[in-house]
mmCIF file of C-alpha atoms in Angstrom:
data_model
loop_
_atom_site.group_PDB
_atom_site.id
_atom_site.type_symbol
_atom_site.label_atom_id
_atom_site.label_comp_id
_atom_site.label_asym_id
_atom_site.label_seq_id
_atom_site.Cartn_x
_atom_site.Cartn_y
_atom_site.Cartn_z
ATOM 1 C CA MET U 1 0.000 0.000 0.000
ATOM 2 C CA SER U 2 2.744 2.456 0.924
ATOM 3 C CA LYS U 3 3.793 2.997 -2.724
ATOM 4 C CA THR U 4 0.421 4.537 -3.610
ATOM 5 C CA ILE U 5 -0.283 6.482 -0.437
ATOM 6 C CA ILE U 6 0.796 10.030 0.319
ATOM 7 C CA TYR U 7 0.908 10.209 4.089
ATOM 8 C CA ARG U 8 -1.200 12.926 5.693
ATOM 9 C CA LYS U 9 0.999 13.051 8.751
ATOM 10 C CA LYS U 10 -1.343 15.172 10.856
ATOM 11 C CA TYR U 11 -4.055 12.515 10.770
ATOM 12 C CA LEU U 12 -1.583 9.715 11.392
ATOM 13 C CA SER U 13 -0.292 11.494 14.499
ATOM 14 C CA LYS U 14 -3.860 12.028 15.719
ATOM 15 C CA THR U 15 -4.702 8.350 15.258
ATOM 16 C CA LYS U 16 -1.490 6.674 16.453
ATOM 17 C CA PRO U 17 -2.253 7.032 20.192
ATOM 18 C CA PHE U 18 -5.478 5.037 19.653
ATOM 19 C CA ILE U 19 -4.090 2.162 17.559
ATOM 20 C CA ASP U 20 -4.548 -1.140 19.410
ATOM 21 C CA ASN U 21 -6.880 0.738 21.749
ATOM 22 C CA GLU U 22 -10.387 -0.605 22.386
ATOM 23 C CA LEU U 23 -11.941 2.695 21.305
ATOM 24 C CA ILE U 24 -13.580 2.681 17.866
ATOM 25 C CA LYS U 25 -11.904 5.232 15.612
ATOM 26 C CA VAL U 26 -14.473 7.168 13.530
ATOM 27 C CA PHE U 27 -13.219 9.408 10.707
ATOM 28 C CA LEU U 28 -15.867 11.978 9.792
ATOM 29 C CA GLY U 29 -16.010 14.290 6.809
ATOM 30 C CA GLN U 30 -17.442 15.157 3.434
ATOM 31 C CA ARG U 31 -17.181 12.645 0.608
ATOM 32 C CA ARG U 32 -13.945 12.788 -1.386
ATOM 33 C CA VAL U 33 -11.898 14.658 1.225
ATOM 34 C CA GLY U 34 -9.691 11.586 1.612
ATOM 35 C CA LYS U 35 -11.166 9.629 4.529
ATOM 36 C CA SER U 36 -10.680 6.232 2.884
ATOM 37 C CA PHE U 37 -7.050 7.044 2.095
ATOM 38 C CA VAL U 38 -6.498 8.105 5.687
ATOM 39 C CA MET U 39 -7.737 4.654 6.702
ATOM 40 C CA LYS U 40 -5.471 3.021 4.116
ATOM 41 C CA MET U 41 -2.627 5.083 5.530
ATOM 42 C CA ILE U 42 -3.408 3.737 9.013
ATOM 43 C CA ALA U 43 -3.593 0.182 7.660
ATOM 44 C CA ASP U 44 -0.271 0.709 5.910
ATOM 45 C CA TYR U 45 1.272 1.994 9.137
ATOM 46 C CA VAL U 46 -0.096 -1.009 11.064
ATOM 47 C CA LEU U 47 1.386 -3.446 8.541
ATOM 48 C CA LYS U 48 4.771 -1.745 8.662
ATOM 49 C CA ASN U 49 4.835 -2.259 12.404
ATOM 50 C CA ASN U 50 3.259 -5.735 12.384
ATOM 51 C CA GLN U 51 3.649 -7.675 9.142
ATOM 52 C CA LYS U 52 1.443 -10.442 10.510
ATOM 53 C CA ALA U 53 -1.510 -8.115 11.157
ATOM 54 C CA ASN U 54 -4.763 -9.326 9.627
ATOM 55 C CA ILE U 55 -6.338 -6.365 7.793
ATOM 56 C CA ILE U 56 -10.073 -6.599 6.988
ATOM 57 C CA PHE U 57 -11.054 -3.707 4.686
ATOM 58 C CA ILE U 58 -14.661 -3.084 3.636
ATOM 59 C CA ASP U 59 -15.351 -0.314 1.128
ATOM 60 C CA LYS U 60 -19.100 0.258 0.865
ATOM 61 C CA GLU U 61 -18.622 2.331 -2.279
ATOM 62 C CA LEU U 62 -17.456 -0.791 -4.138
ATOM 63 C CA TYR U 63 -19.896 -3.286 -5.616
ATOM 64 C CA ASP U 64 -17.767 -6.071 -4.129
ATOM 65 C CA TYR U 65 -19.242 -5.295 -0.714
ATOM 66 C CA ASP U 66 -22.801 -4.599 -1.813
ATOM 67 C CA PHE U 67 -23.944 -7.779 -0.074
ATOM 68 C CA ILE U 68 -23.111 -6.230 3.310
ATOM 69 C CA LYS U 69 -26.380 -4.354 3.757
ATOM 70 C CA ASP U 70 -27.139 -4.614 7.479
ATOM 71 C CA TYR U 71 -25.550 -5.462 10.798
ATOM 72 C CA HIS U 72 -26.307 -9.178 10.401
ATOM 73 C CA SER U 73 -24.326 -9.478 7.149
ATOM 74 C CA LEU U 74 -21.547 -7.289 8.544
ATOM 75 C CA ILE U 75 -21.099 -9.471 11.632
ATOM 76 C CA LYS U 76 -21.194 -12.636 9.509
ATOM 77 C CA TYR U 77 -18.542 -11.308 7.127
ATOM 78 C CA VAL U 78 -16.214 -10.103 9.893
ATOM 79 C CA GLU U 79 -16.477 -13.355 11.867
ATOM 80 C CA GLU U 80 -15.534 -15.263 8.710
ATOM 81 C CA LYS U 81 -12.476 -13.056 8.138
ATOM 82 C CA VAL U 82 -10.998 -12.709 11.624
ATOM 83 C CA SER U 83 -7.923 -14.728 12.470
ATOM 84 C CA SER U 84 -7.561 -16.636 15.734
ATOM 85 C CA THR U 85 -3.771 -16.418 15.598
ATOM 86 C CA GLN U 86 -3.180 -12.847 14.441
ATOM 87 C CA LYS U 87 -4.112 -9.357 15.577
ATOM 88 C CA ASN U 88 -7.188 -8.257 13.594
ATOM 89 C CA TYR U 89 -7.840 -4.735 12.299
ATOM 90 C CA LEU U 90 -11.241 -3.881 10.824
ATOM 91 C CA PHE U 91 -11.616 -0.902 8.459
ATOM 92 C CA ILE U 92 -15.083 0.037 7.136
ATOM 93 C CA ASP U 93 -15.467 2.858 4.619
ATOM 94 C CA GLU U 94 -18.777 4.802 4.516
ATOM 95 C CA ILE U 95 -20.306 2.796 7.334
ATOM 96 C CA GLN U 96 -23.589 4.732 7.297
ATOM 97 C CA GLU U 97 -24.504 2.702 4.195
ATOM 98 C CA ILE U 98 -24.936 -0.363 6.448
ATOM 99 C CA GLU U 99 -28.296 -0.525 8.224
ATOM 100 C CA LEU U 100 -28.019 -0.549 12.025
ATOM 101 C CA PHE U 101 -24.209 -0.647 11.747
ATOM 102 C CA GLU U 102 -23.902 0.427 15.381
ATOM 103 C CA LYS U 103 -25.193 -2.951 16.579
ATOM 104 C CA ALA U 104 -22.452 -4.718 14.636
ATOM 105 C CA LEU U 105 -19.759 -2.417 15.988
ATOM 106 C CA ARG U 106 -20.928 -3.022 19.538
ATOM 107 C CA HIS U 107 -20.888 -6.796 18.983
ATOM 108 C CA ILE U 108 -17.411 -6.777 17.422
ATOM 109 C CA GLN U 109 -16.072 -4.489 20.128
ATOM 110 C CA ASN U 110 -17.588 -6.466 23.006
ATOM 111 C CA LYS U 111 -16.176 -9.730 21.653
ATOM 112 C CA LYS U 112 -12.797 -8.054 21.041
ATOM 113 C CA LEU U 113 -12.736 -9.454 17.513
ATOM 114 C CA ALA U 114 -10.797 -6.545 15.997
ATOM 115 C CA ASP U 115 -9.398 -3.066 16.407
ATOM 116 C CA ILE U 116 -12.081 -1.004 14.622
ATOM 117 C CA TYR U 117 -11.779 1.980 12.265
ATOM 118 C CA CYS U 118 -14.574 3.429 10.132
ATOM 119 C CA THR U 119 -15.447 6.448 8.046
ATOM 120 C CA GLY U 120 -18.733 8.255 7.611
ATOM 121 C CA SER U 121 -20.160 11.117 5.553
ATOM 122 C CA ASN U 122 -23.171 11.965 7.687
ATOM 123 C CA ALA U 123 -22.625 13.753 10.983
ATOM 124 C CA LYS U 124 -26.162 13.273 12.291
ATOM 125 C CA ILE U 125 -26.424 9.527 11.689
ATOM 126 C CA LEU U 126 -22.995 8.708 13.062
ATOM 127 C CA SER U 127 -23.037 10.942 16.102
ATOM 128 C CA SER U 128 -26.558 10.002 17.213
ATOM 129 C CA GLU U 129 -26.305 6.266 16.642
ATOM 130 C CA LEU U 130 -22.832 5.876 18.065
ATOM 131 C CA ALA U 131 -23.654 8.030 21.077
ATOM 132 C CA THR U 132 -26.704 5.868 21.772
ATOM 133 C CA PHE U 133 -25.096 2.450 21.396
ATOM 134 C CA LEU U 134 -21.411 3.115 22.058
ATOM 135 C CA SER U 135 -21.301 6.005 24.490
ATOM 136 C CA GLY U 136 -17.756 6.559 25.704
ATOM 137 C CA ARG U 137 -16.376 3.773 23.517
ATOM 138 C CA PHE U 138 -15.471 5.665 20.348
ATOM 139 C CA ILE U 139 -13.470 8.705 19.288
ATOM 140 C CA GLU U 140 -14.290 11.013 16.380
ATOM 141 C CA ILE U 141 -11.488 12.338 14.187
ATOM 142 C CA PRO U 142 -12.645 14.983 11.670
ATOM 143 C CA ILE U 143 -11.064 14.758 8.222
ATOM 144 C CA PHE U 144 -10.864 17.850 6.042
ATOM 145 C CA SER U 145 -9.872 18.470 2.444
ATOM 146 C CA LEU U 146 -6.228 19.286 1.768
ATOM 147 C CA SER U 147 -4.462 22.156 3.464
ATOM 148 C CA TYR U 148 -2.456 24.418 1.166
ATOM 149 C CA VAL U 149 0.763 22.669 2.203
ATOM 150 C CA GLU U 150 -0.808 19.288 1.390
ATOM 151 C CA PHE U 151 -2.170 20.660 -1.909
ATOM 152 C CA LEU U 152 1.366 21.609 -2.932
ATOM 153 C CA GLU U 153 2.701 18.187 -1.911
ATOM 154 C CA PHE U 154 -0.080 16.167 -3.570
ATOM 155 C CA ASN U 155 0.173 18.060 -6.854
ATOM 156 C CA GLN U 156 3.953 18.478 -6.725
ATOM 157 C CA PHE U 157 3.617 22.243 -7.077
ATOM 158 C CA LYS U 158 6.199 24.735 -5.946
ATOM 159 C CA GLU U 159 4.914 27.386 -3.577
ATOM 160 C CA SER U 160 4.122 30.382 -5.754
ATOM 161 C CA ASN U 161 1.418 32.890 -6.534
ATOM 162 C CA GLN U 162 0.355 30.687 -9.458
ATOM 163 C CA SER U 163 -0.038 27.666 -7.151
ATOM 164 C CA LEU U 164 -2.079 29.743 -4.714
ATOM 165 C CA GLN U 165 -4.349 30.927 -7.527
ATOM 166 C CA LYS U 166 -5.012 27.293 -8.476
ATOM 167 C CA TYR U 167 -5.788 26.424 -4.854
ATOM 168 C CA LEU U 168 -8.251 29.307 -4.604
ATOM 169 C CA LYS U 169 -9.997 28.360 -7.849
ATOM 170 C CA TRP U 170 -9.939 24.542 -7.765
ATOM 171 C CA GLY U 171 -10.274 23.959 -4.046
ATOM 172 C CA SER U 172 -8.511 21.189 -2.198
ATOM 173 C CA LEU U 173 -9.973 17.757 -2.931
ATOM 174 C CA PRO U 174 -7.157 15.180 -3.155
ATOM 175 C CA PHE U 175 -8.240 13.541 -6.443
ATOM 176 C CA ILE U 176 -7.513 16.723 -8.399
ATOM 177 C CA LYS U 177 -3.896 15.599 -8.569
ATOM 178 C CA ASN U 178 -4.995 12.859 -11.016
ATOM 179 C CA LEU U 179 -6.666 15.269 -13.463
ATOM 180 C CA GLN U 180 -5.347 17.406 -16.296
ATOM 181 C CA GLN U 181 -4.628 20.855 -14.970
ATOM 182 C CA GLU U 182 -7.350 22.580 -16.958
ATOM 183 C CA ASP U 183 -10.129 24.601 -15.350
ATOM 184 C CA ALA U 184 -12.916 23.073 -17.448
ATOM 185 C CA ILE U 185 -11.870 19.487 -16.681
ATOM 186 C CA ILE U 186 -11.454 20.125 -12.964
ATOM 187 C CA PHE U 187 -14.761 21.994 -12.710
ATOM 188 C CA ASP U 188 -16.547 19.100 -14.462
ATOM 189 C CA TYR U 189 -15.109 16.729 -11.864
ATOM 190 C CA LEU U 190 -16.148 19.034 -9.024
ATOM 191 C CA LYS U 191 -19.688 19.311 -10.408
ATOM 192 C CA ASN U 192 -19.948 15.521 -10.409
ATOM 193 C CA ILE U 193 -18.767 15.343 -6.794
ATOM 194 C CA SER U 194 -21.329 17.997 -5.819
ATOM 195 C CA ALA U 195 -24.063 15.995 -7.531
ATOM 196 C CA THR U 196 -23.027 12.819 -5.679
ATOM 197 C CA ILE U 197 -23.111 14.549 -2.300
ATOM 198 C CA ILE U 198 -26.350 16.390 -3.010
ATOM 199 C CA TYR U 199 -28.299 13.458 -4.431
ATOM 200 C CA LYS U 200 -26.850 10.462 -2.602
ATOM 201 C CA ASP U 201 -26.122 11.940 0.832
ATOM 202 C CA ILE U 202 -28.992 14.408 1.057
ATOM 203 C CA ILE U 203 -31.854 14.134 -1.447
ATOM 204 C CA ASN U 204 -32.096 10.331 -1.373
ATOM 205 C CA ARG U 205 -31.321 9.948 2.324
ATOM 206 C CA TYR U 206 -33.893 12.514 3.442
ATOM 207 C CA SER U 207 -36.426 11.787 0.668
ATOM 208 C CA ILE U 208 -36.485 15.388 -0.534
ATOM 209 C CA ARG U 209 -39.178 15.852 -3.158
ATOM 210 C CA ASN U 210 -38.819 19.496 -4.097
ATOM 211 C CA ILE U 211 -35.495 19.057 -5.859
ATOM 212 C CA ASP U 212 -35.717 22.302 -7.832
ATOM 213 C CA PHE U 213 -36.056 24.278 -4.625
ATOM 214 C CA PHE U 214 -33.199 22.382 -3.005
ATOM 215 C CA ASP U 215 -30.932 23.099 -5.985
ATOM 216 C CA ASN U 216 -31.868 26.787 -5.801
ATOM 217 C CA LEU U 217 -31.134 26.840 -2.074
ATOM 218 C CA ILE U 218 -27.627 25.469 -2.612
ATOM 219 C CA LEU U 219 -26.953 28.001 -5.361
ATOM 220 C CA PHE U 220 -28.182 30.779 -3.064
ATOM 221 C CA ILE U 221 -25.759 29.677 -0.326
ATOM 222 C CA ALA U 222 -22.926 29.471 -2.864
ATOM 223 C CA ALA U 223 -23.657 32.955 -4.207
ATOM 224 C CA ASN U 224 -23.855 34.373 -0.667
ATOM 225 C CA THR U 225 -20.907 32.572 0.919
ATOM 226 C CA GLY U 226 -19.560 34.732 3.727
ATOM 227 C CA ASN U 227 -22.651 36.959 3.863
ATOM 228 C CA LEU U 228 -25.001 37.052 6.821
ATOM 229 C CA ILE U 229 -28.007 34.849 6.074
ATOM 230 C CA THR U 230 -31.273 34.005 7.806
ATOM 231 C CA ALA U 231 -33.738 31.289 6.876
ATOM 232 C CA LYS U 232 -36.381 34.003 6.441
ATOM 233 C CA LYS U 233 -34.119 35.921 4.074
ATOM 234 C CA ILE U 234 -33.712 32.798 1.945
ATOM 235 C CA SER U 235 -37.446 32.072 2.079
ATOM 236 C CA ASP U 236 -38.309 35.647 1.052
ATOM 237 C CA TYR U 237 -35.804 35.533 -1.815
ATOM 238 C CA LEU U 238 -37.211 32.279 -3.122
ATOM 239 C CA LYS U 239 -40.756 33.626 -2.866
ATOM 240 C CA SER U 240 -39.622 36.507 -5.093
ATOM 241 C CA GLN U 241 -38.614 33.784 -7.575
ATOM 242 C CA LYS U 242 -42.151 32.306 -7.347
ATOM 243 C CA ILE U 243 -40.982 29.488 -5.042
ATOM 244 C CA ASN U 244 -43.101 29.360 -1.887
ATOM 245 C CA ILE U 245 -41.144 27.632 0.894
ATOM 246 C CA SER U 246 -41.423 28.252 4.632
ATOM 247 C CA ALA U 247 -38.470 29.283 6.798
ATOM 248 C CA LYS U 248 -38.843 26.019 8.765
ATOM 249 C CA VAL U 249 -38.284 23.930 5.641
ATOM 250 C CA VAL U 250 -35.266 26.094 4.774
ATOM 251 C CA ILE U 251 -33.779 25.439 8.223
ATOM 252 C CA ASN U 252 -34.280 21.685 7.800
ATOM 253 C CA TYR U 253 -32.600 21.700 4.402
ATOM 254 C CA LEU U 254 -29.677 23.747 5.688
ATOM 255 C CA THR U 255 -29.255 21.179 8.464
ATOM 256 C CA TYR U 256 -29.134 18.377 5.895
ATOM 257 C CA LEU U 257 -26.384 20.223 4.015
ATOM 258 C CA GLN U 258 -24.430 20.559 7.249
ATOM 259 C CA ASN U 259 -24.942 16.892 8.150
ATOM 260 C CA ALA U 260 -23.311 15.949 4.836
ATOM 261 C CA PHE U 261 -20.397 18.300 5.636
ATOM 262 C CA LEU U 262 -21.035 20.229 2.420
ATOM 263 C CA ILE U 263 -21.379 23.490 4.365
ATOM 264 C CA TYR U 264 -20.619 24.753 7.869
ATOM 265 C CA LYS U 265 -22.594 27.301 9.845
ATOM 266 C CA THR U 266 -20.828 29.932 11.923
ATOM 267 C CA ASN U 267 -22.581 31.682 14.782
ATOM 268 C CA ARG U 268 -22.260 35.369 15.591
ATOM 269 C CA VAL U 269 -20.884 36.190 19.039
ATOM 270 C CA GLU U 270 -20.966 39.567 20.791
ATOM 271 C CA ILE U 271 -17.332 40.197 21.682
ATOM 272 C CA ASN U 272 -17.841 42.044 24.953
ATOM 273 C CA SER U 273 -20.757 40.064 26.387
ATOM 274 C CA LYS U 274 -20.070 36.682 24.683
ATOM 275 C CA LYS U 275 -23.762 36.556 23.748
ATOM 276 C CA VAL U 276 -24.478 34.132 20.894
ATOM 277 C CA PHE U 277 -27.015 35.460 18.402
ATOM 278 C CA SER U 278 -29.704 33.027 17.242
ATOM 279 C CA ILE U 279 -30.235 34.656 13.837
ATOM 280 C CA ASN U 280 -27.980 35.844 11.018
ATOM 281 C CA HIS U 281 -25.352 33.188 10.380
ATOM 282 C CA LYS U 282 -22.596 32.801 7.844
ATOM 283 C CA TYR U 283 -22.249 29.632 5.811
ATOM 284 C CA PHE U 284 -19.020 28.346 4.308
ATOM 285 C CA PHE U 285 -18.253 25.348 2.132
ATOM 286 C CA GLU U 286 -16.007 22.519 3.282
ATOM 287 C CA ASP U 287 -14.395 22.808 -0.137
ATOM 288 C CA TRP U 288 -14.731 26.137 -1.919
ATOM 289 C CA GLY U 289 -13.843 24.418 -5.205
ATOM 290 C CA LEU U 290 -17.256 22.731 -5.057
ATOM 291 C CA ARG U 291 -18.788 26.124 -4.399
ATOM 292 C CA ASN U 292 -16.964 27.613 -7.414
ATOM 293 C CA ALA U 293 -18.073 24.732 -9.633
ATOM 294 C CA LEU U 294 -21.707 25.069 -8.549
ATOM 295 C CA LEU U 295 -21.723 28.707 -9.689
ATOM 296 C CA GLY U 296 -19.735 27.970 -12.832
ATOM 297 C CA LEU U 297 -16.339 28.944 -14.159
ATOM 298 C CA HIS U 298 -17.623 32.180 -15.689
ATOM 299 C CA HIS U 299 -18.843 33.373 -12.288
ATOM 300 C CA TYR U 300 -15.591 32.659 -10.447
ATOM 301 C CA SER U 301 -14.482 35.669 -8.408
ATOM 302 C CA LEU U 302 -11.316 35.554 -6.324
ATOM 303 C CA PRO U 303 -12.435 38.024 -3.617
ATOM 304 C CA ASP U 304 -15.585 35.964 -2.993
ATOM 305 C CA VAL U 305 -13.689 32.870 -1.818
ATOM 306 C CA LEU U 306 -11.091 34.420 0.495
ATOM 307 C CA GLU U 307 -13.197 34.285 3.673
ATOM 308 C CA ASN U 308 -14.123 30.673 2.927
ATOM 309 C CA VAL U 309 -10.449 29.735 2.480
ATOM 310 C CA VAL U 310 -9.441 31.401 5.758
ATOM 311 C CA PHE U 311 -12.374 29.864 7.649
ATOM 312 C CA THR U 312 -11.582 26.359 6.396
ATOM 313 C CA HIS U 313 -7.882 26.684 7.209
ATOM 314 C CA LEU U 314 -8.730 27.714 10.772
ATOM 315 C CA GLN U 315 -10.893 24.601 11.076
ATOM 316 C CA LYS U 316 -8.072 22.440 9.760
ATOM 317 C CA LEU U 317 -5.826 23.916 12.433
ATOM 318 C CA GLY U 318 -8.325 22.821 15.095
ATOM 319 C CA TYR U 319 -9.886 26.180 15.923
ATOM 320 C CA SER U 320 -13.549 26.693 16.709
ATOM 321 C CA VAL U 321 -14.625 29.669 14.637
ATOM 322 C CA SER U 322 -17.336 32.288 15.037
ATOM 323 C CA VAL U 323 -18.165 35.722 13.638
ATOM 324 C CA GLY U 324 -17.547 38.632 15.999
ATOM 325 C CA VAL U 325 -20.019 41.433 16.693
ATOM 326 C CA LEU U 326 -18.838 44.707 18.205
ATOM 327 C CA LYS U 327 -21.757 47.126 18.492
ATOM 328 C CA ASP U 328 -22.753 47.600 14.824
ATOM 329 C CA LEU U 329 -19.422 46.373 13.463
ATOM 330 C CA GLU U 330 -18.408 42.907 12.319
ATOM 331 C CA ILE U 331 -15.180 41.033 12.962
ATOM 332 C CA ASP U 332 -14.811 38.354 10.298
ATOM 333 C CA PHE U 333 -13.535 35.628 12.609
ATOM 334 C CA ILE U 334 -12.925 34.879 16.263
ATOM 335 C CA ALA U 335 -10.919 31.655 16.455
ATOM 336 C CA LYS U 336 -10.375 29.722 19.691
ATOM 337 C CA LYS U 337 -8.217 26.704 20.511
ATOM 338 C CA ASN U 338 -6.805 25.410 23.790
ATOM 339 C CA GLY U 339 -7.453 28.655 25.632
ATOM 340 C CA ARG U 340 -5.925 30.704 22.808
ATOM 341 C CA LYS U 341 -7.908 33.294 20.855
ATOM 342 C CA ILE U 342 -7.186 35.260 17.693
ATOM 343 C CA TYR U 343 -9.158 37.845 15.760
ATOM 344 C CA ILE U 344 -9.032 38.000 11.957
ATOM 345 C CA GLN U 345 -10.240 40.372 9.280
ATOM 346 C CA VAL U 346 -10.065 39.203 5.665
ATOM 347 C CA ALA U 347 -9.640 41.650 2.787
ATOM 348 C CA TYR U 348 -8.871 41.201 -0.891
ATOM 349 C CA LEU U 349 -6.580 44.214 -1.171
ATOM 350 C CA ILE U 350 -5.934 47.217 1.061
ATOM 351 C CA THR U 351 -6.452 49.681 -1.774
ATOM 352 C CA SER U 352 -7.242 52.894 0.053
ATOM 353 C CA LYS U 353 -7.077 54.691 3.370
ATOM 354 C CA LYS U 354 -10.800 54.007 3.825
ATOM 355 C CA VAL U 355 -10.329 50.238 3.417
ATOM 356 C CA LYS U 356 -7.353 50.332 5.774
ATOM 357 C CA GLU U 357 -9.352 52.209 8.422
ATOM 358 C CA ARG U 358 -12.212 49.718 8.146
ATOM 359 C CA GLU U 359 -10.184 46.512 8.276
ATOM 360 C CA PHE U 360 -7.672 47.623 10.903
ATOM 361 C CA GLY U 361 -10.016 49.990 12.735
ATOM 362 C CA ASN U 362 -12.551 47.298 13.636
ATOM 363 C CA LEU U 363 -9.824 45.209 15.253
ATOM 364 C CA LEU U 364 -8.314 48.163 17.086
ATOM 365 C CA LEU U 365 -11.650 48.710 18.863
ATOM 366 C CA ILE U 366 -11.351 45.320 20.589
ATOM 367 C CA ASN U 367 -10.106 45.997 24.084
ATOM 368 C CA ASP U 368 -8.024 42.916 24.884
ATOM 369 C CA ASN U 369 -4.505 41.635 24.257
ATOM 370 C CA TYR U 370 -5.238 38.639 22.042
ATOM 371 C CA PRO U 371 -3.482 38.614 18.636
ATOM 372 C CA LYS U 372 -5.225 40.441 15.815
ATOM 373 C CA TYR U 373 -4.588 39.962 12.097
ATOM 374 C CA VAL U 374 -5.609 41.396 8.748
ATOM 375 C CA ILE U 375 -5.133 38.815 5.978
ATOM 376 C CA SER U 376 -5.079 39.946 2.349
ATOM 377 C CA LEU U 377 -3.525 39.316 -1.057
ATOM 378 C CA ASP U 378 -1.521 42.550 -1.139
ATOM 379 C CA GLN U 379 1.890 42.088 -2.718
ATOM 380 C CA TYR U 380 3.403 44.241 0.005
ATOM 381 C CA THR U 381 1.979 44.113 3.511
ATOM 382 C CA ILE U 382 1.954 46.914 6.054
ATOM 383 C CA GLY U 383 3.448 44.724 8.768
ATOM 384 C CA ASP U 384 2.454 45.761 12.268
ATOM 385 C CA PHE U 385 -0.041 48.626 12.480
ATOM 386 C CA LYS U 386 -0.772 49.718 16.062
ATOM 387 C CA GLY U 387 -0.476 46.117 17.226
ATOM 388 C CA VAL U 388 -2.545 44.615 14.398
ATOM 389 C CA LYS U 389 -0.470 42.412 12.092
ATOM 390 C CA HIS U 390 -1.022 42.539 8.348
ATOM 391 C CA ILE U 391 -0.015 39.296 6.612
ATOM 392 C CA HIS U 392 -0.331 37.808 3.143
ATOM 393 C CA LEU U 393 -2.652 34.844 2.611
ATOM 394 C CA HIS U 394 0.411 32.812 1.557
ATOM 395 C CA LYS U 395 1.962 33.149 5.006
ATOM 396 C CA PHE U 396 -1.283 32.288 6.760
ATOM 397 C CA LEU U 397 -1.889 29.144 4.713
ATOM 398 C CA LEU U 398 1.698 27.927 4.994
ATOM 399 C CA ASN U 399 1.493 28.035 8.785
ATOM 400 C CA ASP U 400 0.317 24.747 10.290
ATOM 401 C CA ASP U 401 0.198 26.137 13.838
ATOM 402 C CA PHE U 402 -1.055 29.702 13.496
#
């Protein structure tokens, strides 16, 4: 396996402490972000350290395993494959495709048949079922699309402005490295991935009937990425397009999109009081390349994706992210991790004194000593302005521990 696998070292280091541990390892994330290859990487690592390990790998996206439909057939298959003389490792890709999978996992875990690893593309199904049947006996490890550093490594690109432009346009799904480096070809691939997620993970799973409305909702979110959105605002917009849908239905559909990891919702938090607002959220895509493809190549706009790219990178670094509110002003991001907090404003270019006053001025009004940054694509950055650091997007994305 090792010859075909590019190690994503961050995920290996996160998983290593739990190898040969009774906890079930659950890798969660959107389809095509590389969850199955992370599992293959773990299997490869296990074999390197124990050549006699018995690896049982079930990929529910392959027809070969179509016969494993429920927990009965899963248990039967695993019991036939386990070795009585070797250490057994069970890997199951897209486990939510197996009905009542949690019962099988509990059985296999209780009998100590194998060290268990699985992936899933639906947050709601996995978290609720596992919490019910396996409370305290599993660990979730979120898997994201490629970081900029990984994008460079996977595609064998040198770090440059041209490479960054490709990252911002194409997004960061791992399979892109196997495609011709042409916008039209890559966007066709991304459209197909979007269709798979939308139809297989959402429309079919939740039996959505009003497909036209659902498609329009996704396009609305894509066109308004990084803008403040309410369910009522979406409902009113759609009514103006002669589509009559209630705000409650909109909320449900947005939840389905989040469950499939296609989009993430960020709450607004009042900086001084820490109040969390229940309306007006921002939505960002797990992979902005999918967002770009949904809107089409002719509608691609570099400034429109910058906030999404910064938000996603913060998530990849392990930060919890929210939008800051300071009186009537907005701070793009408040990011927290391990007791650390940073404030970030994102701008395309600092082109005038007015833009500079807005981007830096909002941060300067925050009365605490946590680090504050303005991130932009300016060729030359200001550096430190009254304690607020101005950095290029390159520097931000190349930092794996910001």
